[in-house]
Amino acid sequence: GLQEELQAGHYTLIARNGSGREITINGVVHPLPAIPSISFDGQLLTSTPAQQYQWYYSGNAVYNGKARSYQPFFSGVYTVKTTDENGCTVESEPFTVLLTGVLEQGSEEVVIQPNPVYERLTVRIPGVGQRSVTMEVRNTLGMVVVAIPAQSVTGVCEQTIGVEHLPAGVYFLSINNGRESIVRKFVKN
């Protein structure tokens, strides 16, 4: 396009119609912003500085993903589109996140059943010690669709979550004990 061929600077465009009438437009071409880079500290994705941000997961805009940093809840491919002070937008290269965080003890023994589920999902976490445990169910866009408030737990944590109101699809259960978290995928029929 024309903008790609122009260097940054001030330009005057003069256009004439068939009857010789002339119109003059003065404008500025701003330099393209730098392509943002993404870093990951094991918990947060962070973009290089910009004026505005929109995070994407697998090509879909992330709900509440409008800050410089974003906490991914799923393994997969993330990008960020940033906008500079001139309103120019540019997208990062894809960044793959592999979440491997686990609860201290027995994460391999975390049970969610039945899977697939129709109405009620039962979650059983052995050996959490004396902790406050929170749980969230997120859809594939990362939106929280069910939130279980923090509960103080000693020993085994068992929770039943009603999901009958959710549309059929793939969901992710995020379990957090204050220091570590684990995510389990389930299907709602």
PDB file of C-alpha atoms in Angstrom:
ATOM      1  CA  GLY A   1       0.000   0.000   0.000  1.00  0.00           C
ATOM      2  CA  LEU A   2       0.887   3.662  -0.258  1.00  0.00           C
ATOM      3  CA  GLN A   3       1.741   4.030   3.445  1.00  0.00           C
ATOM      4  CA  GLU A   4       4.383   1.302   3.209  1.00  0.00           C
ATOM      5  CA  GLU A   5       6.151   3.201   0.417  1.00  0.00           C
ATOM      6  CA  LEU A   6       6.248   6.519   2.288  1.00  0.00           C
ATOM      7  CA  GLN A   7       8.859   7.393   4.840  1.00  0.00           C
ATOM      8  CA  ALA A   8       7.724   8.975   8.111  1.00  0.00           C
ATOM      9  CA  GLY A   9       7.191  12.703   7.712  1.00  0.00           C
ATOM     10  CA  HIS A  10       4.806  15.486   6.615  1.00  0.00           C
ATOM     11  CA  TYR A  11       3.125  15.205   3.214  1.00  0.00           C
ATOM     12  CA  THR A  12       0.755  17.236   1.065  1.00  0.00           C
ATOM     13  CA  LEU A  13      -1.666  15.432  -1.226  1.00  0.00           C
ATOM     14  CA  ILE A  14      -3.199  17.417  -4.085  1.00  0.00           C
ATOM     15  CA  ALA A  15      -6.101  15.855  -5.957  1.00  0.00           C
ATOM     16  CA  ARG A  16      -7.899  17.242  -9.021  1.00  0.00           C
ATOM     17  CA  ASN A  17     -11.258  16.134 -10.358  1.00  0.00           C
ATOM     18  CA  GLY A  18     -12.313  16.063 -14.017  1.00  0.00           C
ATOM     19  CA  SER A  19     -13.370  19.735 -14.034  1.00  0.00           C
ATOM     20  CA  GLY A  20      -9.969  20.844 -12.717  1.00  0.00           C
ATOM     21  CA  ARG A  21     -11.158  21.500  -9.199  1.00  0.00           C
ATOM     22  CA  GLU A  22      -8.328  20.959  -6.723  1.00  0.00           C
ATOM     23  CA  ILE A  23      -8.338  19.725  -3.146  1.00  0.00           C
ATOM     24  CA  THR A  24      -5.286  19.826  -0.876  1.00  0.00           C
ATOM     25  CA  ILE A  25      -4.810  17.571   2.133  1.00  0.00           C
ATOM     26  CA  ASN A  26      -1.903  17.918   4.544  1.00  0.00           C
ATOM     27  CA  GLY A  27      -0.991  14.899   6.604  1.00  0.00           C
ATOM     28  CA  VAL A  28       1.604  13.137   8.663  1.00  0.00           C
ATOM     29  CA  VAL A  29       2.895   9.610   8.172  1.00  0.00           C
ATOM     30  CA  HIS A  30       4.089   8.188  11.470  1.00  0.00           C
ATOM     31  CA  PRO A  31       6.771   5.513  11.689  1.00  0.00           C
ATOM     32  CA  LEU A  32       5.437   2.024  12.299  1.00  0.00           C
ATOM     33  CA  PRO A  33       5.703   1.017  15.955  1.00  0.00           C
ATOM     34  CA  ALA A  34       8.177  -1.660  16.949  1.00  0.00           C
ATOM     35  CA  ILE A  35       6.817  -5.198  16.930  1.00  0.00           C
ATOM     36  CA  PRO A  36       6.082  -6.061  20.576  1.00  0.00           C
ATOM     37  CA  SER A  37       7.987  -8.870  22.216  1.00  0.00           C
ATOM     38  CA  ILE A  38       6.527 -11.133  24.895  1.00  0.00           C
ATOM     39  CA  SER A  39       8.271 -12.460  27.994  1.00  0.00           C
ATOM     40  CA  PHE A  40       6.946 -15.090  30.411  1.00  0.00           C
ATOM     41  CA  ASP A  41       8.072 -15.434  34.043  1.00  0.00           C
ATOM     42  CA  GLY A  42       6.200 -18.680  34.643  1.00  0.00           C
ATOM     43  CA  GLN A  43       3.078 -16.837  35.779  1.00  0.00           C
ATOM     44  CA  LEU A  44       2.587 -13.677  33.680  1.00  0.00           C
ATOM     45  CA  LEU A  45       2.987 -12.884  30.007  1.00  0.00           C
ATOM     46  CA  THR A  46       4.368  -9.346  29.641  1.00  0.00           C
ATOM     47  CA  SER A  47       4.575  -7.181  26.530  1.00  0.00           C
ATOM     48  CA  THR A  48       7.091  -4.481  25.764  1.00  0.00           C
ATOM     49  CA  PRO A  49       5.695  -1.008  26.651  1.00  0.00           C
ATOM     50  CA  ALA A  50       2.909   0.574  24.552  1.00  0.00           C
ATOM     51  CA  GLN A  51      -0.154   2.797  25.007  1.00  0.00           C
ATOM     52  CA  GLN A  52      -2.786   0.042  24.656  1.00  0.00           C
ATOM     53  CA  TYR A  53      -2.799  -3.759  24.646  1.00  0.00           C
ATOM     54  CA  GLN A  54      -5.046  -6.608  23.531  1.00  0.00           C
ATOM     55  CA  TRP A  55      -4.010 -10.189  24.252  1.00  0.00           C
ATOM     56  CA  TYR A  56      -5.075 -13.116  22.036  1.00  0.00           C
ATOM     57  CA  TYR A  57      -5.233 -16.852  22.726  1.00  0.00           C
ATOM     58  CA  SER A  58      -5.285 -19.083  19.623  1.00  0.00           C
ATOM     59  CA  GLY A  59      -6.283 -16.062  17.538  1.00  0.00           C
ATOM     60  CA  ASN A  60      -9.225 -15.031  19.763  1.00  0.00           C
ATOM     61  CA  ALA A  61      -9.252 -11.822  21.809  1.00  0.00           C
ATOM     62  CA  VAL A  62      -8.872 -12.619  25.509  1.00  0.00           C
ATOM     63  CA  TYR A  63     -11.556 -11.309  27.857  1.00  0.00           C
ATOM     64  CA  ASN A  64      -9.988  -8.717  30.208  1.00  0.00           C
ATOM     65  CA  GLY A  65      -6.701  -9.002  28.285  1.00  0.00           C
ATOM     66  CA  LYS A  66      -6.115  -5.257  27.940  1.00  0.00           C
ATOM     67  CA  ALA A  67      -3.163  -4.681  30.262  1.00  0.00           C
ATOM     68  CA  ARG A  68       0.591  -4.897  29.664  1.00  0.00           C
ATOM     69  CA  SER A  69       0.703  -8.234  31.527  1.00  0.00           C
ATOM     70  CA  TYR A  70      -1.701 -11.157  31.289  1.00  0.00           C
ATOM     71  CA  GLN A  71      -1.902 -14.371  33.321  1.00  0.00           C
ATOM     72  CA  PRO A  72      -2.483 -17.285  30.931  1.00  0.00           C
ATOM     73  CA  PHE A  73      -4.740 -20.052  32.205  1.00  0.00           C
ATOM     74  CA  PHE A  74      -4.160 -22.485  29.353  1.00  0.00           C
ATOM     75  CA  SER A  75      -1.207 -23.863  27.470  1.00  0.00           C
ATOM     76  CA  GLY A  76      -1.224 -22.693  23.883  1.00  0.00           C
ATOM     77  CA  VAL A  77      -0.294 -19.875  21.525  1.00  0.00           C
ATOM     78  CA  TYR A  78      -0.630 -16.243  22.651  1.00  0.00           C
ATOM     79  CA  THR A  79      -0.067 -12.961  20.820  1.00  0.00           C
ATOM     80  CA  VAL A  80      -0.494  -9.333  21.814  1.00  0.00           C
ATOM     81  CA  LYS A  81      -1.527  -6.392  19.641  1.00  0.00           C
ATOM     82  CA  THR A  82      -0.164  -3.090  20.881  1.00  0.00           C
ATOM     83  CA  THR A  83      -1.164   0.434  19.922  1.00  0.00           C
ATOM     84  CA  ASP A  84       1.219   3.382  20.136  1.00  0.00           C
ATOM     85  CA  GLU A  85       0.507   7.040  20.934  1.00  0.00           C
ATOM     86  CA  ASN A  86      -0.322   7.710  17.255  1.00  0.00           C
ATOM     87  CA  GLY A  87      -2.990   4.989  17.097  1.00  0.00           C
ATOM     88  CA  CYS A  88      -0.816   2.623  15.042  1.00  0.00           C
ATOM     89  CA  THR A  89      -1.322  -1.054  15.891  1.00  0.00           C
ATOM     90  CA  VAL A  90       1.096  -3.938  15.453  1.00  0.00           C
ATOM     91  CA  GLU A  91       0.959  -7.615  16.508  1.00  0.00           C
ATOM     92  CA  SER A  92       3.662  -9.690  18.172  1.00  0.00           C
ATOM     93  CA  GLU A  93       5.032 -12.953  16.913  1.00  0.00           C
ATOM     94  CA  PRO A  94       3.198 -15.990  18.364  1.00  0.00           C
ATOM     95  CA  PHE A  95       4.399 -17.049  21.824  1.00  0.00           C
ATOM     96  CA  THR A  96       3.766 -20.615  23.007  1.00  0.00           C
ATOM     97  CA  VAL A  97       2.991 -21.159  26.694  1.00  0.00           C
ATOM     98  CA  LEU A  98       3.246 -24.558  28.326  1.00  0.00           C
ATOM     99  CA  LEU A  99       1.774 -24.483  31.815  1.00  0.00           C
ATOM    100  CA  THR A 100       3.318 -27.090  34.061  1.00  0.00           C
ATOM    101  CA  GLY A 101       2.546 -25.759  37.556  1.00  0.00           C
ATOM    102  CA  VAL A 102       1.373 -28.379  40.023  1.00  0.00           C
ATOM    103  CA  LEU A 103       0.063 -28.501  43.529  1.00  0.00           C
ATOM    104  CA  GLU A 104       2.611 -29.435  46.173  1.00  0.00           C
ATOM    105  CA  GLN A 105       1.457 -32.980  46.776  1.00  0.00           C
ATOM    106  CA  GLY A 106      -0.530 -35.459  44.790  1.00  0.00           C
ATOM    107  CA  SER A 107      -1.396 -33.323  41.772  1.00  0.00           C
ATOM    108  CA  GLU A 108      -1.377 -36.469  39.683  1.00  0.00           C
ATOM    109  CA  GLU A 109      -4.092 -37.726  42.030  1.00  0.00           C
ATOM    110  CA  VAL A 110      -6.400 -34.724  41.481  1.00  0.00           C
ATOM    111  CA  VAL A 111      -9.644 -36.262  40.295  1.00  0.00           C
ATOM    112  CA  ILE A 112     -12.416 -34.522  38.407  1.00  0.00           C
ATOM    113  CA  GLN A 113     -15.376 -36.695  37.539  1.00  0.00           C
ATOM    114  CA  PRO A 114     -17.373 -37.492  35.610  1.00  0.00           C
ATOM    115  CA  ASN A 115     -15.642 -36.299  32.466  1.00  0.00           C
ATOM    116  CA  PRO A 116     -17.576 -35.639  30.267  1.00  0.00           C
ATOM    117  CA  VAL A 117     -20.063 -34.118  32.706  1.00  0.00           C
ATOM    118  CA  TYR A 118     -23.747 -33.228  32.381  1.00  0.00           C
ATOM    119  CA  GLU A 119     -24.770 -31.516  35.631  1.00  0.00           C
ATOM    120  CA  ARG A 120     -22.320 -31.806  38.531  1.00  0.00           C
ATOM    121  CA  LEU A 121     -18.548 -32.051  38.486  1.00  0.00           C
ATOM    122  CA  THR A 122     -16.866 -33.540  41.556  1.00  0.00           C
ATOM    123  CA  VAL A 123     -13.321 -32.413  42.348  1.00  0.00           C
ATOM    124  CA  ARG A 124     -11.164 -34.303  44.837  1.00  0.00           C
ATOM    125  CA  ILE A 125      -7.696 -33.082  45.838  1.00  0.00           C
ATOM    126  CA  PRO A 126      -5.816 -35.245  48.328  1.00  0.00           C
ATOM    127  CA  GLY A 127      -3.186 -33.873  50.702  1.00  0.00           C
ATOM    128  CA  VAL A 128      -3.465 -30.106  50.290  1.00  0.00           C
ATOM    129  CA  GLY A 129      -2.403 -29.548  53.904  1.00  0.00           C
ATOM    130  CA  GLN A 130      -3.914 -26.577  55.676  1.00  0.00           C
ATOM    131  CA  ARG A 131      -4.533 -24.129  52.837  1.00  0.00           C
ATOM    132  CA  SER A 132      -7.029 -21.791  51.284  1.00  0.00           C
ATOM    133  CA  VAL A 133      -8.151 -23.280  47.964  1.00  0.00           C
ATOM    134  CA  THR A 134      -9.915 -21.405  45.155  1.00  0.00           C
ATOM    135  CA  MET A 135     -11.380 -22.878  41.979  1.00  0.00           C
ATOM    136  CA  GLU A 136     -12.497 -21.318  38.719  1.00  0.00           C
ATOM    137  CA  VAL A 137     -14.070 -22.777  35.613  1.00  0.00           C
ATOM    138  CA  ARG A 138     -13.062 -20.952  32.425  1.00  0.00           C
ATOM    139  CA  ASN A 139     -14.317 -21.299  28.883  1.00  0.00           C
ATOM    140  CA  THR A 140     -11.981 -21.528  25.890  1.00  0.00           C
ATOM    141  CA  LEU A 141     -11.849 -17.712  25.668  1.00  0.00           C
ATOM    142  CA  GLY A 142     -10.474 -17.533  29.219  1.00  0.00           C
ATOM    143  CA  MET A 143     -13.638 -16.037  30.741  1.00  0.00           C
ATOM    144  CA  VAL A 144     -14.506 -17.194  34.266  1.00  0.00           C
ATOM    145  CA  VAL A 145     -17.916 -18.885  34.014  1.00  0.00           C
ATOM    146  CA  VAL A 146     -17.996 -20.403  37.523  1.00  0.00           C
ATOM    147  CA  ALA A 147     -16.036 -19.140  40.538  1.00  0.00           C
ATOM    148  CA  ILE A 148     -15.768 -21.063  43.806  1.00  0.00           C
ATOM    149  CA  PRO A 149     -14.790 -18.699  46.642  1.00  0.00           C
ATOM    150  CA  ALA A 150     -11.699 -19.452  48.706  1.00  0.00           C
ATOM    151  CA  GLN A 151     -12.240 -22.130  51.325  1.00  0.00           C
ATOM    152  CA  SER A 152      -9.938 -23.086  54.148  1.00  0.00           C
ATOM    153  CA  VAL A 153      -9.076 -26.764  53.777  1.00  0.00           C
ATOM    154  CA  THR A 154      -7.183 -29.194  55.975  1.00  0.00           C
ATOM    155  CA  GLY A 155      -6.249 -32.507  54.396  1.00  0.00           C
ATOM    156  CA  VAL A 156      -8.486 -33.655  51.540  1.00  0.00           C
ATOM    157  CA  CYS A 157     -10.441 -31.072  49.535  1.00  0.00           C
ATOM    158  CA  GLU A 158     -13.649 -32.279  47.896  1.00  0.00           C
ATOM    159  CA  GLN A 159     -15.961 -29.927  46.021  1.00  0.00           C
ATOM    160  CA  THR A 160     -19.042 -30.421  43.838  1.00  0.00           C
ATOM    161  CA  ILE A 161     -19.513 -27.820  41.120  1.00  0.00           C
ATOM    162  CA  GLY A 162     -22.822 -27.328  39.315  1.00  0.00           C
ATOM    163  CA  VAL A 163     -22.262 -26.952  35.578  1.00  0.00           C
ATOM    164  CA  GLU A 164     -25.755 -27.746  34.292  1.00  0.00           C
ATOM    165  CA  HIS A 165     -26.226 -24.110  33.194  1.00  0.00           C
ATOM    166  CA  LEU A 166     -23.135 -24.124  30.957  1.00  0.00           C
ATOM    167  CA  PRO A 167     -23.454 -24.704  27.207  1.00  0.00           C
ATOM    168  CA  ALA A 168     -21.906 -27.898  25.844  1.00  0.00           C
ATOM    169  CA  GLY A 169     -18.187 -27.471  25.161  1.00  0.00           C
ATOM    170  CA  VAL A 170     -14.649 -27.648  26.508  1.00  0.00           C
ATOM    171  CA  TYR A 171     -13.838 -26.000  29.851  1.00  0.00           C
ATOM    172  CA  PHE A 172     -10.840 -25.687  32.143  1.00  0.00           C
ATOM    173  CA  LEU A 173     -10.881 -26.024  35.923  1.00  0.00           C
ATOM    174  CA  SER A 174      -8.176 -23.954  37.607  1.00  0.00           C
ATOM    175  CA  ILE A 175      -7.336 -24.929  41.203  1.00  0.00           C
ATOM    176  CA  ASN A 176      -5.116 -22.610  43.235  1.00  0.00           C
ATOM    177  CA  ASN A 177      -3.815 -23.150  46.757  1.00  0.00           C
ATOM    178  CA  GLY A 178      -2.119 -19.761  47.137  1.00  0.00           C
ATOM    179  CA  ARG A 179       1.303 -20.867  45.929  1.00  0.00           C
ATOM    180  CA  GLU A 180       0.748 -23.241  43.043  1.00  0.00           C
ATOM    181  CA  SER A 181      -2.014 -23.970  40.614  1.00  0.00           C
ATOM    182  CA  ILE A 182      -3.141 -26.792  38.408  1.00  0.00           C
ATOM    183  CA  VAL A 183      -5.460 -26.743  35.412  1.00  0.00           C
ATOM    184  CA  ARG A 184      -7.602 -29.680  34.309  1.00  0.00           C
ATOM    185  CA  LYS A 185      -9.616 -29.840  31.095  1.00  0.00           C
ATOM    186  CA  PHE A 186     -13.141 -31.256  31.033  1.00  0.00           C
ATOM    187  CA  VAL A 187     -16.007 -31.569  28.599  1.00  0.00           C
ATOM    188  CA  LYS A 188     -19.587 -30.478  29.315  1.00  0.00           C
ATOM    189  CA  ASN A 189     -22.206 -32.437  27.348  1.00  0.00           C
TER     190      ASN A 189
END
